[in-house]
Coordinates of C-alpha atoms and ligand atoms in Angstrom, one line a residue:
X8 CA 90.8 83.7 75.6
X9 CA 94.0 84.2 77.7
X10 CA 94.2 81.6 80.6
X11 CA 93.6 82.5 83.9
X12 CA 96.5 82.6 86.6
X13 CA 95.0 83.7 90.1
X14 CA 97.1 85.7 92.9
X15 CA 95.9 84.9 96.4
X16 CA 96.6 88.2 98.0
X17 CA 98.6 87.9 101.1
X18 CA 99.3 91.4 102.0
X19 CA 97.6 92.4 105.1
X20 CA 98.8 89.1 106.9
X21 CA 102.3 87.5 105.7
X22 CA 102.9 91.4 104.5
X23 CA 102.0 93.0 108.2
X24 CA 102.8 90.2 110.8
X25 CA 106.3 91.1 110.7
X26 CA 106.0 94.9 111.2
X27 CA 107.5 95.9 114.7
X28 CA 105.0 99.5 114.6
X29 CA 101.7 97.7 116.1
X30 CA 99.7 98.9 113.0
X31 CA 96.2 99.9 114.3
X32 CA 93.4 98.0 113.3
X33 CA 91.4 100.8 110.9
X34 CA 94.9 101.0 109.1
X35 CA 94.8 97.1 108.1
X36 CA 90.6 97.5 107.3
X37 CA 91.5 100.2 105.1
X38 CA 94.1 98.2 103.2
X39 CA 91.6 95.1 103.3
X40 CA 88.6 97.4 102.1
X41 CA 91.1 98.3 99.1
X42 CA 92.1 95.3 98.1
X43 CA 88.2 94.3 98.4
X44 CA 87.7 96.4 95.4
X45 CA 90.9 95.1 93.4
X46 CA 89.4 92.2 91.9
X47 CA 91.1 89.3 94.1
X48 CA 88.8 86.3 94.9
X49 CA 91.0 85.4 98.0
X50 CA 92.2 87.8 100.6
X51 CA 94.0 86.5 103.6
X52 CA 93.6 88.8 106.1
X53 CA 94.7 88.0 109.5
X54 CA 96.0 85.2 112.4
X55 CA 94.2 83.6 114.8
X56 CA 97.4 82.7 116.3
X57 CA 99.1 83.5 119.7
X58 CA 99.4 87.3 120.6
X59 CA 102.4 86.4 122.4
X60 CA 103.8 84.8 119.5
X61 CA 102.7 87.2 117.1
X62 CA 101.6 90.8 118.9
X63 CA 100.9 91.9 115.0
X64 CA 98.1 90.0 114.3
X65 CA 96.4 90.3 118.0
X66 CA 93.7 92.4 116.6
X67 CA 92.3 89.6 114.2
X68 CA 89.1 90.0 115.7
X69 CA 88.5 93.4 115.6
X70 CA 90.0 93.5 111.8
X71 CA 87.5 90.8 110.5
X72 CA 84.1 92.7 112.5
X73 CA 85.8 95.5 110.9
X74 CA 86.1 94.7 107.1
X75 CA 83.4 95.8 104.5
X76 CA 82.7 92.1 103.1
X77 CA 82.5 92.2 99.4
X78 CA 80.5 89.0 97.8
X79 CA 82.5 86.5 96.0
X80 CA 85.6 87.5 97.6
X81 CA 86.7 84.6 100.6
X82 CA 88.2 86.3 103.3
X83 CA 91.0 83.8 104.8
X84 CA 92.9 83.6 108.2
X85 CA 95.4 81.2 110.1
X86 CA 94.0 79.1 112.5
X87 CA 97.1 76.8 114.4
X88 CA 94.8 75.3 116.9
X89 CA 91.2 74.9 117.8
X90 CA 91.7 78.2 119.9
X91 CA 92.4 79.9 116.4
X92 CA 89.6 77.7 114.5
X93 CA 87.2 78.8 117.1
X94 CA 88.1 82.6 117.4
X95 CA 87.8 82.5 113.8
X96 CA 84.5 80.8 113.2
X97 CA 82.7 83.8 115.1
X98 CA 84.7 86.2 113.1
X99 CA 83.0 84.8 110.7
X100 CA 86.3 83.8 108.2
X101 CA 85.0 82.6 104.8
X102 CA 88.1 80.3 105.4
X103 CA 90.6 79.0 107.2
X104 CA 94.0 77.6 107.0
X105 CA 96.4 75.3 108.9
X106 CA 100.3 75.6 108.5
X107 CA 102.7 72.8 108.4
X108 CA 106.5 72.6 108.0
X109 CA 108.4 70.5 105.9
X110 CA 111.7 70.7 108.3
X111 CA 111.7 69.8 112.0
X112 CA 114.1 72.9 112.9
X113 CA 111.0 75.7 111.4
X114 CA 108.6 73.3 113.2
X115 CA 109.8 74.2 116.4
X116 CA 109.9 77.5 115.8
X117 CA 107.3 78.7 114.6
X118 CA 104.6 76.0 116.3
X119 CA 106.8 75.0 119.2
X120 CA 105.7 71.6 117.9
X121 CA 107.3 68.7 116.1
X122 CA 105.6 68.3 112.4
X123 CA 104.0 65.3 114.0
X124 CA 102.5 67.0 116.5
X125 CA 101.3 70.0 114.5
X126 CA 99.9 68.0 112.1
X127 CA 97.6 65.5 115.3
X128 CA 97.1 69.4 116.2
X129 CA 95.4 70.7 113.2
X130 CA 93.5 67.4 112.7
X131 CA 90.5 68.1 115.2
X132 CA 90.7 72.0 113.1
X133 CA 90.3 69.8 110.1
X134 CA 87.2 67.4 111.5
X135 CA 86.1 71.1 112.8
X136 CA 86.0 72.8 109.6
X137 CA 84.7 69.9 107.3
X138 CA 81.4 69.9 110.0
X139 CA 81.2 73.9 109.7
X140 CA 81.2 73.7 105.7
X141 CA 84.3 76.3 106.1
X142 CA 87.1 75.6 103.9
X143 CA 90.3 74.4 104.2
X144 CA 93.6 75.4 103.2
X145 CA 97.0 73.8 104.2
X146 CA 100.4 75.6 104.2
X147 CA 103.6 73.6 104.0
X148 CA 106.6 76.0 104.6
X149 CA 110.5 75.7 104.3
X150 CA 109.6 73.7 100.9
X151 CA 113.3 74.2 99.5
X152 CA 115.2 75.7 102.4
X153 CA 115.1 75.7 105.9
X154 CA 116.9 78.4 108.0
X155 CA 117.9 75.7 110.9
X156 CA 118.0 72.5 108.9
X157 CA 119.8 73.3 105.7
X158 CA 118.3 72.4 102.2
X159 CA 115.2 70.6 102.8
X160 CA 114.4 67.0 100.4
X161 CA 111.4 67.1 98.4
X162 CA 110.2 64.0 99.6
X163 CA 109.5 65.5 102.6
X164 CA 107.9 68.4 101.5
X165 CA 105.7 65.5 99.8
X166 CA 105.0 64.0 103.1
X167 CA 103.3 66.5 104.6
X168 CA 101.3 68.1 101.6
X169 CA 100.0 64.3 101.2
X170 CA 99.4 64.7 105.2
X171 CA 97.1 67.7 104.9
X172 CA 95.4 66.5 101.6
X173 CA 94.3 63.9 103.6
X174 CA 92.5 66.4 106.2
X175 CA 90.8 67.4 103.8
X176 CA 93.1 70.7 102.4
X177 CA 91.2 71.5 99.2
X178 CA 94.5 73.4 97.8
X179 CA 98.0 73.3 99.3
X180 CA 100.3 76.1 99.3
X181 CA 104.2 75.7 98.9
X182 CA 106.1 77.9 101.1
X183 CA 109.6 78.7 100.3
X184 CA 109.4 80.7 103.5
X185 CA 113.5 82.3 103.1
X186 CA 113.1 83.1 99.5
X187 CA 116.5 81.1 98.8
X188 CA 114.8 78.5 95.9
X189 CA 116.4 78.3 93.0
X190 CA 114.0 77.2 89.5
X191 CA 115.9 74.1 90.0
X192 CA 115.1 73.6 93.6
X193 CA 111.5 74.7 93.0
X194 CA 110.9 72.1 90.2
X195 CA 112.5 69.3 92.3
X196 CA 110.1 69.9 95.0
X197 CA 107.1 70.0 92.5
X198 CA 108.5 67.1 90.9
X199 CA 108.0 65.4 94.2
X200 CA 104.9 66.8 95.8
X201 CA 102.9 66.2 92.3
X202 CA 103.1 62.5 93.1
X203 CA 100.6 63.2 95.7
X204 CA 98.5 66.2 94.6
X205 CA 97.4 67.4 91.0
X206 CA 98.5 71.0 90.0
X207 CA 95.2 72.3 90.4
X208 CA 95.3 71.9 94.1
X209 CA 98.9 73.5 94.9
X210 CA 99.8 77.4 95.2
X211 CA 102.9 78.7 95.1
X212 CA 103.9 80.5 97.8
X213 CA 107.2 82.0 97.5
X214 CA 109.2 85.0 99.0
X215 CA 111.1 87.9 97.3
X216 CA 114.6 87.5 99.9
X217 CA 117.2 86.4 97.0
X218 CA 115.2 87.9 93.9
X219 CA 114.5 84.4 92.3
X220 CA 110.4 84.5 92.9
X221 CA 109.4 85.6 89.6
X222 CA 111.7 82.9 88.0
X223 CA 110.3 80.3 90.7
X224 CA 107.1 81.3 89.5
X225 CA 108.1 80.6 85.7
X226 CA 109.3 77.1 86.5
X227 CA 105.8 76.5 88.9
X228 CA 103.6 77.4 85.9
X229 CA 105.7 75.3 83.7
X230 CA 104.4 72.2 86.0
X231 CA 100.7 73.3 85.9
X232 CA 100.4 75.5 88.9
X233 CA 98.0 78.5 88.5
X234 CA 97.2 79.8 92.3
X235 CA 100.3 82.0 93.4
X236 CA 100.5 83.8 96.5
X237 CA 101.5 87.7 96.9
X238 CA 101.3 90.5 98.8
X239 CA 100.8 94.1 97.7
X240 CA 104.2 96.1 97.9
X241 CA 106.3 93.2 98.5
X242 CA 105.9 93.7 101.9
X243 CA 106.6 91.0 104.9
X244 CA 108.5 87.8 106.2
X245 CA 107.7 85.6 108.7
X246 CA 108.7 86.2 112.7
X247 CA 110.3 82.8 112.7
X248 CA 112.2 82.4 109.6
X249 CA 115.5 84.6 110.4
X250 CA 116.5 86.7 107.2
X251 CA 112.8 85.7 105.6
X252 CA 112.0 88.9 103.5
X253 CA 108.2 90.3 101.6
X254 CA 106.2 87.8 99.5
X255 CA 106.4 88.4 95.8
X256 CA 104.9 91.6 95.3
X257 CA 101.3 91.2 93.9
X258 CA 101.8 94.3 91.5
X259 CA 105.3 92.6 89.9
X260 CA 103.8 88.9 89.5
X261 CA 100.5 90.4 88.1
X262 CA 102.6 92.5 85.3
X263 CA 104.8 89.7 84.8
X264 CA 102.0 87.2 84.1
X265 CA 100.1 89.8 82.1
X266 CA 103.7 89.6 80.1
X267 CA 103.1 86.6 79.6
X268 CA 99.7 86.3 78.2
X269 CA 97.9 85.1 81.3
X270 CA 94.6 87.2 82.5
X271 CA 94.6 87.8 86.6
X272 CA 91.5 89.9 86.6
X273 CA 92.4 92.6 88.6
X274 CA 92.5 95.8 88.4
X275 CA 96.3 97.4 88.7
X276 CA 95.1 100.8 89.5
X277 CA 93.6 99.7 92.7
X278 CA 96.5 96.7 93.0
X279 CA 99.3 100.1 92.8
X280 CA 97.0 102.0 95.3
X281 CA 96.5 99.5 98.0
X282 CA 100.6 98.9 97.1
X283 CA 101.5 102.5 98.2
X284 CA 99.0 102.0 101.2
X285 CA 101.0 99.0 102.2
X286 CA 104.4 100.6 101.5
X287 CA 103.3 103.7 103.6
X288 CA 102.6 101.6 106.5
X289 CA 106.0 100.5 106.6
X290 CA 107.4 103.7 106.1
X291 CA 105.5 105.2 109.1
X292 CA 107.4 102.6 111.0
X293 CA 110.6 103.8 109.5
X294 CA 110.4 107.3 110.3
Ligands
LIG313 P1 102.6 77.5 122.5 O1 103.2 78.6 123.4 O2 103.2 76.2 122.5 O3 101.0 77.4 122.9 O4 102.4 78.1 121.1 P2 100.2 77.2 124.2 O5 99.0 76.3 123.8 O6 101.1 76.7 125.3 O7 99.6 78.7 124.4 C1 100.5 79.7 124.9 C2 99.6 80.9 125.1 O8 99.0 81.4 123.9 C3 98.4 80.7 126.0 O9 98.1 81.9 126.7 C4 97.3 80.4 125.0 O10 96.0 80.6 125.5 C5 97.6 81.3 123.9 P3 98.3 82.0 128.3 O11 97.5 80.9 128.9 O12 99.8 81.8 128.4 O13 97.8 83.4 128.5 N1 97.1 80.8 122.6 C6 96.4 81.6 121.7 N2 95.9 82.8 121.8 C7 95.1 83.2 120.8 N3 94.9 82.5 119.7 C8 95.4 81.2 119.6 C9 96.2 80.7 120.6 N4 96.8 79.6 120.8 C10 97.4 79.6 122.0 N5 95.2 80.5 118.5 C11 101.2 78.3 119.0 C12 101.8 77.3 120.0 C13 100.8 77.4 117.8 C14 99.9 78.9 119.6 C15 102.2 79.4 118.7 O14 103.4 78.7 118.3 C16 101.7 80.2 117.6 O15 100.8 81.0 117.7 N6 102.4 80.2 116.4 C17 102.1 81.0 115.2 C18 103.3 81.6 114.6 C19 102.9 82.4 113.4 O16 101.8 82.9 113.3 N7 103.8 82.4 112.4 C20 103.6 83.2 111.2 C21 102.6 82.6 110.3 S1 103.2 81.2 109.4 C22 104.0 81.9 108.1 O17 104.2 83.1 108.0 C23 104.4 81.0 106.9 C24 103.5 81.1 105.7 O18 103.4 82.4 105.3 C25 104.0 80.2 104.6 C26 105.5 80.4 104.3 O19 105.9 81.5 104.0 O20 106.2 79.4 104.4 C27 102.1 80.6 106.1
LIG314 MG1 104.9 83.3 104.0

């Protein structure tokens, strides 16, 4: 029996928030409804986040009433505040997730918030979720590189994944949010962060900007990490993070782990399908 490796799909919100065409909502339900059918357990699907900070993602509510909800598939969304945790809870999110920084400068930008006060922010989200029964997942970004502060030290990427293991995070993914890790950078953070967490609760969580994601990948599974994060087509960055390009595509990291004798479980006909959806949103935007 090959070992499992599982992609959290990330297209249809770290893929779409950065489009500038305002993609309409029965465009993104399509792509979810797709993606549904691919064989994913985990679909993150939206923001509940600021629609002045992200216009993108403004439609969350209509895209979750929207979706055809397949069972044993967990449809996911960000939640920064309670505002988010409580827009999300009557959308009816199967869960949610909170997303820290490891560097002070992508703090600020993206939550107009130090890490300290992100983190006293997402802990009544936390208290909130744990009473709902709705899990929790955390994010820490910037995990190797930080577009304001420079190269970013493990130990502080340790910091806060200890931080939102202890709200009660039951897996936390590793952001390097520019795509400029290197294996070696990548393995000195996991070096650090698996101090505080076992391998089974991290995801890696890497973009495609310099190339390196698939090798960054390698030296994450070489440490015991089996949850990576993708999105179909490659497609994204994050609005904050100047220069950030696409996740990893999902259809590259599920051939390259099939290369590599791992099972994923999905089904690449549907996972090239939904790609070319994706890709043909983009291109609309192009044109
Ligand atoms: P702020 O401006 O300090 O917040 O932003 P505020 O509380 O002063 O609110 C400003 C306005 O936004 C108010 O509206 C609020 O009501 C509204 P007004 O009174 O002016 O009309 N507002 C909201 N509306 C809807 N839903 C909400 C919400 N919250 C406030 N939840 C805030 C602080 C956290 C809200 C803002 O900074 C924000 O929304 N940031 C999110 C940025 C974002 O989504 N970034 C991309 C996702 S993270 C990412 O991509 C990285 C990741 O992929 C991992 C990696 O790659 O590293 C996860
Ligand atoms: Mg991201």
């Amino acid at each position: 029996m090959p070992e499992t490796v599982e992609i959290f799909e990330m297209g249809p919100r770290d893929g779409l928030q950065n489009e500038k065409r305002l993609i309409p909502a029965a465009e993104k339900i399509a792509l979810v409804d797709l993606l549904s059918q691919a064989g994913f357990r985990r679909i993150e699907v939206t923001s509940f986040v600021s629609p002045k900070w992200v216009p993108q993602m403004g439609d969350a509510a209509q895209v979750m009433a929207g979706i055809a909800r397949r069972p044993g598939v967990s449809y996911a969304v960000l939640t920064p505040n309670m505002k988010g945790y409580a827009a999300a809870k009557s959308a009816r999110a199967s869960e949610v997730a909170i997303f820290a920084s490891a560097s002070e400068g992508f703090s600020k930008a993206n939550l107009n918030a130090t890490i300290a006060e992100s983190l006293e922010r997402f802990t009544p989200v936390a208290d909130a979720a744990r009473a709902d029964g709705i899990p929790l997942r955390g994010y820490v970004s910037v995990v190797t590189d930080c577009p304001f502060d420079g190269p970013t030290p493990p130990a502080n990427v340790a910091r806060v994944a200890a931080a939102l293991r202890g709200m009660g995070c039951y897996e936390v993914s590793l952001g390097d949010t520019i795509g400029q890790g290197r294996p070696e950078s990548i393995d000195a953070m996991l070096s650090a962060v698996l101090d505080e967490l076992p391998p089974e609760r991290l995801a890696g969580h890497y973009h495609d900007t310099a190339g390196r994601a698939l090798e960054n990948i390698d030296a994450s599974l070489a440490r015991g990490l089996r949850v990576f994060d993708a999105a179909v087509g490659g497609l994204g960055g994050c609005p904050y993070a100047p220069g950030a390009k696409g996740n990893v595509a999902t259809e590259a990291v599920a051939a390259h782990l099939a290369a590599a004798g791992y099972a994923t479980g999905l089904d690449m006909d549907m996972i090239e399908r939904a790609a070319a959806m994706a890709r043909a949103m983009r291109e609309d935007e192009d044109v």
